[in-house]
């Protein structure tokens, strides 16, 4: 999706960012609160690319746990006012 006009405000920008990612098949959530190692933070648009799947644990020997970092996630933060 290419927009021909500028966003009206930050909420419109947030909606457009989510729309772009949804159109390429990603799961999006807006105004998401997530837990990080430094505490809880609120993010504007949380995006998960479900097309990347962890490698099968079969035959992985002692490294049987799937690596969660193989699943792509984009997090977009809003600048404080």
PDB file of N, CA, C and O in Angstrom, chain B, residues numbered from 101:
ATOM      1  N   UNK B 101       0.847  -1.178   0.000  1.00  0.00           N
ATOM      2  CA  UNK B 101       0.000   0.000   0.000  1.00  0.00           C
ATOM      3  C   UNK B 101       0.885   1.231   0.000  1.00  0.00           C
ATOM      4  O   UNK B 101       1.766   1.379   0.847  1.00  0.00           O
ATOM      5  N   UNK B 102       0.648   2.090  -0.935  1.00  0.00           N
ATOM      6  CA  UNK B 102       1.320   3.380  -0.981  1.00  0.00           C
ATOM      7  C   UNK B 102       0.249   4.441  -0.783  1.00  0.00           C
ATOM      8  O   UNK B 102      -0.762   4.464  -1.484  1.00  0.00           O
ATOM      9  N   UNK B 103       0.488   5.320   0.184  1.00  0.00           N
ATOM     10  CA  UNK B 103      -0.452   6.387   0.476  1.00  0.00           C
ATOM     11  C   UNK B 103      -0.022   7.643  -0.268  1.00  0.00           C
ATOM     12  O   UNK B 103       1.165   7.965  -0.311  1.00  0.00           O
ATOM     13  N   UNK B 104      -0.965   8.340  -0.842  1.00  0.00           N
ATOM     14  CA  UNK B 104      -0.643   9.545  -1.605  1.00  0.00           C
ATOM     15  C   UNK B 104      -0.666  10.808  -0.760  1.00  0.00           C
ATOM     16  O   UNK B 104      -0.181  11.855  -1.187  1.00  0.00           O
ATOM     17  N   UNK B 105      -1.228  10.712   0.438  1.00  0.00           N
ATOM     18  CA  UNK B 105      -1.291  11.883   1.311  1.00  0.00           C
ATOM     19  C   UNK B 105      -0.599  11.569   2.628  1.00  0.00           C
ATOM     20  O   UNK B 105      -0.394  10.406   2.974  1.00  0.00           O
ATOM     21  N   UNK B 106      -0.243  12.614   3.354  1.00  0.00           N
ATOM     22  CA  UNK B 106       0.395  12.461   4.658  1.00  0.00           C
ATOM     23  C   UNK B 106      -0.638  12.094   5.708  1.00  0.00           C
ATOM     24  O   UNK B 106      -1.810  12.449   5.579  1.00  0.00           O
ATOM     25  N   UNK B 107      -0.212  11.382   6.751  1.00  0.00           N
ATOM     26  CA  UNK B 107      -1.150  11.081   7.832  1.00  0.00           C
ATOM     27  C   UNK B 107      -1.618  12.361   8.511  1.00  0.00           C
ATOM     28  O   UNK B 107      -0.877  13.339   8.610  1.00  0.00           O
ATOM     29  N   UNK B 108      -2.860  12.332   8.973  1.00  0.00           N
ATOM     30  CA  UNK B 108      -3.457  13.499   9.620  1.00  0.00           C
ATOM     31  C   UNK B 108      -2.840  13.735  10.997  1.00  0.00           C
ATOM     32  O   UNK B 108      -2.582  14.875  11.385  1.00  0.00           O
ATOM     33  N   UNK B 109      -2.607  12.642  11.732  1.00  0.00           N
ATOM     34  CA  UNK B 109      -2.027  12.723  13.070  1.00  0.00           C
ATOM     35  C   UNK B 109      -1.340  11.394  13.374  1.00  0.00           C
ATOM     36  O   UNK B 109      -1.281  10.510  12.520  1.00  0.00           O
ATOM     37  N   UNK B 110      -0.819  11.257  14.599  1.00  0.00           N
ATOM     38  CA  UNK B 110      -0.080  10.041  14.930  1.00  0.00           C
ATOM     39  C   UNK B 110      -0.983   8.810  14.937  1.00  0.00           C
ATOM     40  O   UNK B 110      -0.517   7.708  14.648  1.00  0.00           O
ATOM     41  N   UNK B 111      -2.257   8.974  15.258  1.00  0.00           N
ATOM     42  CA  UNK B 111      -3.176   7.830  15.236  1.00  0.00           C
ATOM     43  C   UNK B 111      -3.389   7.337  13.811  1.00  0.00           C
ATOM     44  O   UNK B 111      -3.473   6.133  13.568  1.00  0.00           O
ATOM     45  N   UNK B 112      -3.475   8.268  12.875  1.00  0.00           N
ATOM     46  CA  UNK B 112      -3.619   7.902  11.466  1.00  0.00           C
ATOM     47  C   UNK B 112      -2.349   7.209  10.969  1.00  0.00           C
ATOM     48  O   UNK B 112      -2.428   6.233  10.223  1.00  0.00           O
ATOM     49  N   UNK B 113      -1.186   7.705  11.378  1.00  0.00           N
ATOM     50  CA  UNK B 113       0.080   7.057  11.015  1.00  0.00           C
ATOM     51  C   UNK B 113       0.126   5.638  11.570  1.00  0.00           C
ATOM     52  O   UNK B 113       0.518   4.705  10.869  1.00  0.00           O
ATOM     53  N   UNK B 114      -0.270   5.480  12.811  1.00  0.00           N
ATOM     54  CA  UNK B 114      -0.309   4.161  13.449  1.00  0.00           C
ATOM     55  C   UNK B 114      -1.233   3.208  12.673  1.00  0.00           C
ATOM     56  O   UNK B 114      -0.876   2.056  12.428  1.00  0.00           O
ATOM     57  N   UNK B 115      -2.407   3.691  12.296  1.00  0.00           N
ATOM     58  CA  UNK B 115      -3.355   2.876  11.535  1.00  0.00           C
ATOM     59  C   UNK B 115      -2.770   2.473  10.192  1.00  0.00           C
ATOM     60  O   UNK B 115      -2.926   1.330   9.764  1.00  0.00           O
ATOM     61  N   UNK B 116      -2.100   3.399   9.528  1.00  0.00           N
ATOM     62  CA  UNK B 116      -1.512   3.114   8.223  1.00  0.00           C
ATOM     63  C   UNK B 116      -0.371   2.105   8.319  1.00  0.00           C
ATOM     64  O   UNK B 116      -0.249   1.217   7.475  1.00  0.00           O
ATOM     65  N   UNK B 117       0.456   2.243   9.340  1.00  0.00           N
ATOM     66  CA  UNK B 117       1.550   1.288   9.531  1.00  0.00           C
ATOM     67  C   UNK B 117       0.978  -0.115   9.715  1.00  0.00           C
ATOM     68  O   UNK B 117       1.459  -1.065   9.097  1.00  0.00           O
ATOM     69  N   UNK B 118      -0.043  -0.250  10.558  1.00  0.00           N
ATOM     70  CA  UNK B 118      -0.686  -1.549  10.763  1.00  0.00           C
ATOM     71  C   UNK B 118      -1.275  -2.076   9.454  1.00  0.00           C
ATOM     72  O   UNK B 118      -1.164  -3.265   9.156  1.00  0.00           O
ATOM     73  N   UNK B 119      -1.894  -1.203   8.682  1.00  0.00           N
ATOM     74  CA  UNK B 119      -2.515  -1.607   7.422  1.00  0.00           C
ATOM     75  C   UNK B 119      -1.482  -2.160   6.443  1.00  0.00           C
ATOM     76  O   UNK B 119      -1.724  -3.177   5.792  1.00  0.00           O
ATOM     77  N   UNK B 120      -0.336  -1.497   6.339  1.00  0.00           N
ATOM     78  CA  UNK B 120       0.716  -1.954   5.425  1.00  0.00           C
ATOM     79  C   UNK B 120       1.157  -3.365   5.802  1.00  0.00           C
ATOM     80  O   UNK B 120       1.265  -4.233   4.936  1.00  0.00           O
ATOM     81  N   UNK B 121       1.414  -3.599   7.085  1.00  0.00           N
ATOM     82  CA  UNK B 121       1.863  -4.918   7.511  1.00  0.00           C
ATOM     83  C   UNK B 121       0.773  -5.974   7.360  1.00  0.00           C
ATOM     84  O   UNK B 121       1.065  -7.116   7.004  1.00  0.00           O
ATOM     85  N   UNK B 122      -0.479  -5.607   7.628  1.00  0.00           N
ATOM     86  CA  UNK B 122      -1.586  -6.562   7.452  1.00  0.00           C
ATOM     87  C   UNK B 122      -1.720  -6.980   5.993  1.00  0.00           C
ATOM     88  O   UNK B 122      -2.003  -8.141   5.701  1.00  0.00           O
ATOM     89  N   UNK B 123      -1.517  -6.041   5.083  1.00  0.00           N
ATOM     90  CA  UNK B 123      -1.662  -6.346   3.662  1.00  0.00           C
ATOM     91  C   UNK B 123      -0.589  -7.290   3.135  1.00  0.00           C
ATOM     92  O   UNK B 123      -0.781  -7.919   2.094  1.00  0.00           O
ATOM     93  N   UNK B 124       0.540  -7.399   3.838  1.00  0.00           N
ATOM     94  CA  UNK B 124       1.563  -8.359   3.418  1.00  0.00           C
ATOM     95  C   UNK B 124       1.496  -9.643   4.243  1.00  0.00           C
ATOM     96  O   UNK B 124       2.403 -10.474   4.191  1.00  0.00           O
ATOM     97  N   UNK B 125       0.413  -9.793   5.002  1.00  0.00           N
ATOM     98  CA  UNK B 125       0.155 -11.046   5.691  1.00  0.00           C
ATOM     99  C   UNK B 125       0.602 -11.144   7.134  1.00  0.00           C
ATOM    100  O   UNK B 125       0.587 -12.234   7.705  1.00  0.00           O
ATOM    101  N   UNK B 126       0.996 -10.046   7.733  1.00  0.00           N
ATOM    102  CA  UNK B 126       1.434 -10.073   9.131  1.00  0.00           C
ATOM    103  C   UNK B 126       0.249  -9.874  10.071  1.00  0.00           C
ATOM    104  O   UNK B 126      -0.772  -9.295   9.702  1.00  0.00           O
ATOM    105  N   UNK B 127       0.414 -10.368  11.293  1.00  0.00           N
ATOM    106  CA  UNK B 127      -0.557 -10.103  12.351  1.00  0.00           C
ATOM    107  C   UNK B 127      -0.143  -8.803  13.038  1.00  0.00           C
ATOM    108  O   UNK B 127       1.028  -8.626  13.374  1.00  0.00           O
ATOM    109  N   UNK B 128      -1.093  -7.898  13.248  1.00  0.00           N
ATOM    110  CA  UNK B 128      -0.768  -6.635  13.912  1.00  0.00           C
ATOM    111  C   UNK B 128      -1.716  -6.387  15.072  1.00  0.00           C
ATOM    112  O   UNK B 128      -2.873  -6.806  15.061  1.00  0.00           O
ATOM    113  N   UNK B 129      -1.192  -5.698  16.067  1.00  0.00           N
ATOM    114  CA  UNK B 129      -2.002  -5.225  17.188  1.00  0.00           C
ATOM    115  C   UNK B 129      -1.547  -3.807  17.488  1.00  0.00           C
ATOM    116  O   UNK B 129      -0.350  -3.521  17.507  1.00  0.00           O
ATOM    117  N   UNK B 130      -2.502  -2.927  17.719  1.00  0.00           N
ATOM    118  CA  UNK B 130      -2.190  -1.536  18.032  1.00  0.00           C
ATOM    119  C   UNK B 130      -2.359  -1.294  19.520  1.00  0.00           C
ATOM    120  O   UNK B 130      -3.165  -1.941  20.189  1.00  0.00           O
ATOM    121  N   UNK B 131      -1.571  -0.336  20.027  1.00  0.00           N
ATOM    122  CA  UNK B 131      -1.610   0.031  21.447  1.00  0.00           C
ATOM    123  C   UNK B 131      -1.431  -1.206  22.332  1.00  0.00           C
ATOM    124  O   UNK B 131      -2.243  -1.477  23.216  1.00  0.00           O
ATOM    125  N   UNK B 132      -0.372  -1.932  22.080  1.00  0.00           N
ATOM    126  CA  UNK B 132      -0.073  -3.177  22.783  1.00  0.00           C
ATOM    127  C   UNK B 132       0.860  -2.900  23.958  1.00  0.00           C
ATOM    128  O   UNK B 132       1.842  -2.173  23.807  1.00  0.00           O
ATOM    129  N   UNK B 133       0.567  -3.465  25.116  1.00  0.00           N
ATOM    130  CA  UNK B 133       1.461  -3.384  26.264  1.00  0.00           C
ATOM    131  C   UNK B 133       2.183  -4.716  26.376  1.00  0.00           C
ATOM    132  O   UNK B 133       1.553  -5.771  26.447  1.00  0.00           O
ATOM    133  N   UNK B 134       3.513  -4.659  26.392  1.00  0.00           N
ATOM    134  CA  UNK B 134       4.317  -5.876  26.452  1.00  0.00           C
ATOM    135  C   UNK B 134       5.290  -5.801  27.619  1.00  0.00           C
ATOM    136  O   UNK B 134       5.680  -4.720  28.061  1.00  0.00           O
ATOM    137  N   UNK B 135       5.667  -6.971  28.105  1.00  0.00           N
ATOM    138  CA  UNK B 135       6.644  -7.069  29.182  1.00  0.00           C
ATOM    139  C   UNK B 135       8.028  -7.218  28.569  1.00  0.00           C
ATOM    140  O   UNK B 135       8.244  -8.077  27.714  1.00  0.00           O
ATOM    141  N   UNK B 136       8.966  -6.381  29.006  1.00  0.00           N
ATOM    142  CA  UNK B 136      10.353  -6.493  28.571  1.00  0.00           C
ATOM    143  C   UNK B 136      11.219  -6.722  29.797  1.00  0.00           C
ATOM    144  O   UNK B 136      10.717  -6.722  30.921  1.00  0.00           O
ATOM    145  N   UNK B 137      12.504  -6.916  29.594  1.00  0.00           N
ATOM    146  CA  UNK B 137      13.400  -7.101  30.737  1.00  0.00           C
ATOM    147  C   UNK B 137      13.486  -5.844  31.587  1.00  0.00           C
ATOM    148  O   UNK B 137      13.905  -5.902  32.743  1.00  0.00           O
ATOM    149  N   UNK B 138      13.093  -4.714  31.025  1.00  0.00           N
ATOM    150  CA  UNK B 138      13.133  -3.445  31.773  1.00  0.00           C
ATOM    151  C   UNK B 138      11.770  -2.993  32.258  1.00  0.00           C
ATOM    152  O   UNK B 138      11.616  -1.857  32.707  1.00  0.00           O
ATOM    153  N   UNK B 139      10.784  -3.862  32.174  1.00  0.00           N
ATOM    154  CA  UNK B 139       9.445  -3.516  32.640  1.00  0.00           C
ATOM    155  C   UNK B 139       8.434  -3.529  31.513  1.00  0.00           C
ATOM    156  O   UNK B 139       8.734  -3.939  30.392  1.00  0.00           O
ATOM    157  N   UNK B 140       7.231  -3.075  31.827  1.00  0.00           N
ATOM    158  CA  UNK B 140       6.142  -3.044  30.845  1.00  0.00           C
ATOM    159  C   UNK B 140       6.241  -1.759  30.023  1.00  0.00           C
ATOM    160  O   UNK B 140       6.468  -0.675  30.559  1.00  0.00           O
ATOM    161  N   UNK B 141       6.063  -1.911  28.703  1.00  0.00           N
ATOM    162  CA  UNK B 141       6.075  -0.754  27.812  1.00  0.00           C
ATOM    163  C   UNK B 141       4.880  -0.839  26.884  1.00  0.00           C
ATOM    164  O   UNK B 141       4.427  -1.931  26.538  1.00  0.00           O
ATOM    165  N   UNK B 142       4.371   0.312  26.483  1.00  0.00           N
ATOM    166  CA  UNK B 142       3.269   0.354  25.521  1.00  0.00           C
ATOM    167  C   UNK B 142       3.851   0.709  24.167  1.00  0.00           C
ATOM    168  O   UNK B 142       4.595   1.680  24.032  1.00  0.00           O
ATOM    169  N   UNK B 143       3.506  -0.084  23.168  1.00  0.00           N
ATOM    170  CA  UNK B 143       3.982   0.164  21.815  1.00  0.00           C
ATOM    171  C   UNK B 143       2.791   0.497  20.927  1.00  0.00           C
ATOM    172  O   UNK B 143       1.669   0.058  21.183  1.00  0.00           O
ATOM    173  N   UNK B 144       3.044   1.267  19.894  1.00  0.00           N
ATOM    174  CA  UNK B 144       1.969   1.704  19.006  1.00  0.00           C
ATOM    175  C   UNK B 144       1.484   0.569  18.105  1.00  0.00           C
ATOM    176  O   UNK B 144       0.285   0.304  18.025  1.00  0.00           O
ATOM    177  N   UNK B 145       2.413  -0.095  17.434  1.00  0.00           N
ATOM    178  CA  UNK B 145       2.045  -1.160  16.503  1.00  0.00           C
ATOM    179  C   UNK B 145       2.956  -2.358  16.746  1.00  0.00           C
ATOM    180  O   UNK B 145       4.177  -2.253  16.623  1.00  0.00           O
ATOM    181  N   UNK B 146       2.367  -3.478  17.085  1.00  0.00           N
ATOM    182  CA  UNK B 146       3.102  -4.722  17.290  1.00  0.00           C
ATOM    183  C   UNK B 146       2.821  -5.606  16.083  1.00  0.00           C
ATOM    184  O   UNK B 146       1.666  -5.874  15.754  1.00  0.00           O
ATOM    185  N   UNK B 147       3.896  -6.060  15.421  1.00  0.00           N
ATOM    186  CA  UNK B 147       3.761  -6.812  14.178  1.00  0.00           C
ATOM    187  C   UNK B 147       4.445  -8.164  14.324  1.00  0.00           C
ATOM    188  O   UNK B 147       5.580  -8.250  14.791  1.00  0.00           O
ATOM    189  N   UNK B 148       3.741  -9.219  13.917  1.00  0.00           N
ATOM    190  CA  UNK B 148       4.336 -10.558  13.880  1.00  0.00           C
ATOM    191  C   UNK B 148       4.224 -11.101  12.465  1.00  0.00           C
ATOM    192  O   UNK B 148       3.142 -11.137  11.878  1.00  0.00           O
ATOM    193  N   UNK B 149       5.368 -11.524  11.928  1.00  0.00           N
ATOM    194  CA  UNK B 149       5.406 -12.141  10.616  1.00  0.00           C
ATOM    195  C   UNK B 149       5.254 -13.638  10.826  1.00  0.00           C
ATOM    196  O   UNK B 149       6.200 -14.306  11.242  1.00  0.00           O
ATOM    197  N   UNK B 150       4.085 -14.163  10.546  1.00  0.00           N
ATOM    198  CA  UNK B 150       3.798 -15.576  10.781  1.00  0.00           C
ATOM    199  C   UNK B 150       4.340 -16.475   9.666  1.00  0.00           C
ATOM    200  O   UNK B 150       4.188 -17.694   9.746  1.00  0.00           O
ATOM    201  N   UNK B 151       4.965 -15.910   8.632  1.00  0.00           N
ATOM    202  CA  UNK B 151       5.480 -16.737   7.543  1.00  0.00           C
ATOM    203  C   UNK B 151       6.803 -17.389   7.893  1.00  0.00           C
ATOM    204  O   UNK B 151       7.202 -18.343   7.225  1.00  0.00           O
ATOM    205  N   UNK B 152       7.500 -16.911   8.915  1.00  0.00           N
ATOM    206  CA  UNK B 152       8.758 -17.518   9.345  1.00  0.00           C
ATOM    207  C   UNK B 152       8.483 -18.469  10.494  1.00  0.00           C
ATOM    208  O   UNK B 152       8.009 -18.050  11.550  1.00  0.00           O
ATOM    209  N   UNK B 153       8.775 -19.733  10.297  1.00  0.00           N
ATOM    210  CA  UNK B 153       8.515 -20.736  11.327  1.00  0.00           C
ATOM    211  C   UNK B 153       9.827 -21.308  11.829  1.00  0.00           C
ATOM    212  O   UNK B 153      10.746 -21.528  11.040  1.00  0.00           O
ATOM    213  N   UNK B 154       9.931 -21.555  13.133  1.00  0.00           N
ATOM    214  CA  UNK B 154      11.153 -22.143  13.674  1.00  0.00           C
ATOM    215  C   UNK B 154      11.450 -23.496  13.023  1.00  0.00           C
ATOM    216  O   UNK B 154      10.544 -24.214  12.599  1.00  0.00           O
ATOM    217  N   UNK B 155      12.721 -23.818  12.956  1.00  0.00           N
ATOM    218  CA  UNK B 155      13.152 -25.088  12.397  1.00  0.00           C
ATOM    219  C   UNK B 155      12.608 -26.208  13.263  1.00  0.00           C
ATOM    220  O   UNK B 155      12.538 -26.071  14.484  1.00  0.00           O
ATOM    221  N   UNK B 156      12.223 -27.309  12.646  1.00  0.00           N
ATOM    222  CA  UNK B 156      11.712 -28.463  13.372  1.00  0.00           C
ATOM    223  C   UNK B 156      12.753 -28.967  14.354  1.00  0.00           C
ATOM    224  O   UNK B 156      13.947 -28.975  14.055  1.00  0.00           O
ATOM    225  N   UNK B 157      12.301 -29.384  15.522  1.00  0.00           N
ATOM    226  CA  UNK B 157      13.206 -29.906  16.543  1.00  0.00           C
ATOM    227  C   UNK B 157      13.678 -31.315  16.206  1.00  0.00           C
ATOM    228  O   UNK B 157      14.631 -31.801  16.816  1.00  0.00           O
ATOM    229  N   UNK B 158      13.043 -31.975  15.263  1.00  0.00           N
ATOM    230  CA  UNK B 158      13.428 -33.341  14.903  1.00  0.00           C
ATOM    231  C   UNK B 158      14.856 -33.350  14.382  1.00  0.00           C
ATOM    232  O   UNK B 158      15.193 -32.612  13.457  1.00  0.00           O
ATOM    233  N   UNK B 159      15.686 -34.185  14.975  1.00  0.00           N
ATOM    234  CA  UNK B 159      17.061 -34.314  14.521  1.00  0.00           C
ATOM    235  C   UNK B 159      17.968 -33.197  14.995  1.00  0.00           C
ATOM    236  O   UNK B 159      19.111 -33.102  14.550  1.00  0.00           O
ATOM    237  N   UNK B 160      17.486 -32.357  15.881  1.00  0.00           N
ATOM    238  CA  UNK B 160      18.303 -31.242  16.336  1.00  0.00           C
ATOM    239  C   UNK B 160      19.179 -31.615  17.517  1.00  0.00           C
ATOM    240  O   UNK B 160      19.949 -30.783  17.996  1.00  0.00           O
ATOM    241  N   UNK B 161      19.078 -32.867  18.006  1.00  0.00           N
ATOM    242  CA  UNK B 161      19.918 -33.323  19.112  1.00  0.00           C
ATOM    243  C   UNK B 161      19.660 -32.537  20.376  1.00  0.00           C
ATOM    244  O   UNK B 161      18.512 -32.351  20.780  1.00  0.00           O
ATOM    245  N   UNK B 162      20.727 -32.075  20.999  1.00  0.00           N
ATOM    246  CA  UNK B 162      20.566 -31.371  22.272  1.00  0.00           C
ATOM    247  C   UNK B 162      19.995 -29.967  22.097  1.00  0.00           C
ATOM    248  O   UNK B 162      19.648 -29.330  23.091  1.00  0.00           O
ATOM    249  N   UNK B 163      19.888 -29.471  20.884  1.00  0.00           N
ATOM    250  CA  UNK B 163      19.309 -28.162  20.615  1.00  0.00           C
ATOM    251  C   UNK B 163      17.869 -28.306  20.151  1.00  0.00           C
ATOM    252  O   UNK B 163      17.470 -27.717  19.146  1.00  0.00           O
ATOM    253  N   UNK B 164      17.096 -29.089  20.882  1.00  0.00           N
ATOM    254  CA  UNK B 164      15.736 -29.423  20.467  1.00  0.00           C
ATOM    255  C   UNK B 164      14.755 -28.259  20.612  1.00  0.00           C
ATOM    256  O   UNK B 164      13.717 -28.253  19.951  1.00  0.00           O
ATOM    257  N   UNK B 165      15.057 -27.283  21.452  1.00  0.00           N
ATOM    258  CA  UNK B 165      14.121 -26.174  21.645  1.00  0.00           C
ATOM    259  C   UNK B 165      14.149 -25.261  20.424  1.00  0.00           C
ATOM    260  O   UNK B 165      15.217 -24.905  19.927  1.00  0.00           O
ATOM    261  N   UNK B 166      12.984 -24.894  19.955  1.00  0.00           N
ATOM    262  CA  UNK B 166      12.896 -23.977  18.811  1.00  0.00           C
ATOM    263  C   UNK B 166      13.346 -22.590  19.246  1.00  0.00           C
ATOM    264  O   UNK B 166      13.018 -22.150  20.348  1.00  0.00           O
ATOM    265  N   UNK B 167      14.071 -21.920  18.419  1.00  0.00           N
ATOM    266  CA  UNK B 167      14.573 -20.585  18.711  1.00  0.00           C
ATOM    267  C   UNK B 167      13.491 -19.551  18.424  1.00  0.00           C
ATOM    268  O   UNK B 167      13.129 -19.364  17.262  1.00  0.00           O
ATOM    269  N   UNK B 168      12.957 -18.868  19.450  1.00  0.00           N
ATOM    270  CA  UNK B 168      11.893 -17.893  19.208  1.00  0.00           C
ATOM    271  C   UNK B 168      12.352 -16.703  18.379  1.00  0.00           C
ATOM    272  O   UNK B 168      11.516 -15.992  17.821  1.00  0.00           O
ATOM    273  N   UNK B 169      13.653 -16.467  18.283  1.00  0.00           N
ATOM    274  CA  UNK B 169      14.139 -15.345  17.498  1.00  0.00           C
ATOM    275  C   UNK B 169      14.061 -15.601  16.004  1.00  0.00           C
ATOM    276  O   UNK B 169      14.255 -14.680  15.211  1.00  0.00           O
ATOM    277  N   UNK B 170      13.780 -16.843  15.602  1.00  0.00           N
ATOM    278  CA  UNK B 170      13.619 -17.131  14.185  1.00  0.00           C
ATOM    279  C   UNK B 170      12.285 -16.608  13.663  1.00  0.00           C
ATOM    280  O   UNK B 170      12.096 -16.503  12.451  1.00  0.00           O
ATOM    281  N   UNK B 171      11.374 -16.283  14.547  1.00  0.00           N
ATOM    282  CA  UNK B 171      10.089 -15.706  14.151  1.00  0.00           C
ATOM    283  C   UNK B 171      10.263 -14.189  14.142  1.00  0.00           C
ATOM    284  O   UNK B 171      10.664 -13.604  15.148  1.00  0.00           O
ATOM    285  N   UNK B 172       9.967 -13.559  13.026  1.00  0.00           N
ATOM    286  CA  UNK B 172      10.226 -12.124  12.873  1.00  0.00           C
ATOM    287  C   UNK B 172       9.179 -11.292  13.599  1.00  0.00           C
ATOM    288  O   UNK B 172       7.981 -11.559  13.505  1.00  0.00           O
ATOM    289  N   UNK B 173       9.642 -10.288  14.318  1.00  0.00           N
ATOM    290  CA  UNK B 173       8.759  -9.353  15.001  1.00  0.00           C
ATOM    291  C   UNK B 173       9.300  -7.941  14.810  1.00  0.00           C
ATOM    292  O   UNK B 173      10.490  -7.691  15.003  1.00  0.00           O
ATOM    293  N   UNK B 174       8.427  -7.033  14.435  1.00  0.00           N
ATOM    294  CA  UNK B 174       8.821  -5.625  14.315  1.00  0.00           C
ATOM    295  C   UNK B 174       8.050  -4.841  15.369  1.00  0.00           C
ATOM    296  O   UNK B 174       6.846  -5.032  15.542  1.00  0.00           O
ATOM    297  N   UNK B 175       8.745  -3.969  16.061  1.00  0.00           N
ATOM    298  CA  UNK B 175       8.108  -3.134  17.076  1.00  0.00           C
ATOM    299  C   UNK B 175       8.417  -1.686  16.739  1.00  0.00           C
ATOM    300  O   UNK B 175       9.579  -1.311  16.584  1.00  0.00           O
ATOM    301  N   UNK B 176       7.378  -0.875  16.626  1.00  0.00           N
ATOM    302  CA  UNK B 176       7.541   0.523  16.274  1.00  0.00           C
ATOM    303  C   UNK B 176       7.131   1.371  17.467  1.00  0.00           C
ATOM    304  O   UNK B 176       5.994   1.287  17.929  1.00  0.00           O
ATOM    305  N   UNK B 177       8.047   2.183  17.963  1.00  0.00           N
ATOM    306  CA  UNK B 177       7.781   3.011  19.124  1.00  0.00           C
ATOM    307  C   UNK B 177       7.476   4.441  18.691  1.00  0.00           C
ATOM    308  O   UNK B 177       8.029   4.943  17.712  1.00  0.00           O
ATOM    309  N   UNK B 178       6.598   5.077  19.432  1.00  0.00           N
ATOM    310  CA  UNK B 178       6.270   6.476  19.187  1.00  0.00           C
ATOM    311  C   UNK B 178       7.195   7.355  20.005  1.00  0.00           C
ATOM    312  O   UNK B 178       7.481   7.048  21.162  1.00  0.00           O
ATOM    313  N   UNK B 179       7.663   8.439  19.421  1.00  0.00           N
ATOM    314  CA  UNK B 179       8.473   9.408  20.134  1.00  0.00           C
ATOM    315  C   UNK B 179       7.607  10.110  21.175  1.00  0.00           C
ATOM    316  O   UNK B 179       6.449  10.423  20.897  1.00  0.00           O
ATOM    317  N   UNK B 180       8.143  10.363  22.370  1.00  0.00           N
ATOM    318  CA  UNK B 180       7.354  11.099  23.374  1.00  0.00           C
ATOM    319  C   UNK B 180       7.056  12.506  22.863  1.00  0.00           C
ATOM    320  O   UNK B 180       7.845  13.096  22.127  1.00  0.00           O
ATOM    321  N   UNK B 181       5.901  13.029  23.270  1.00  0.00           N
ATOM    322  CA  UNK B 181       5.505  14.384  22.841  1.00  0.00           C
ATOM    323  C   UNK B 181       6.376  15.441  23.477  1.00  0.00           C
ATOM    324  O   UNK B 181       6.183  16.631  23.229  1.00  0.00           O
TER     325      UNK B 181
END
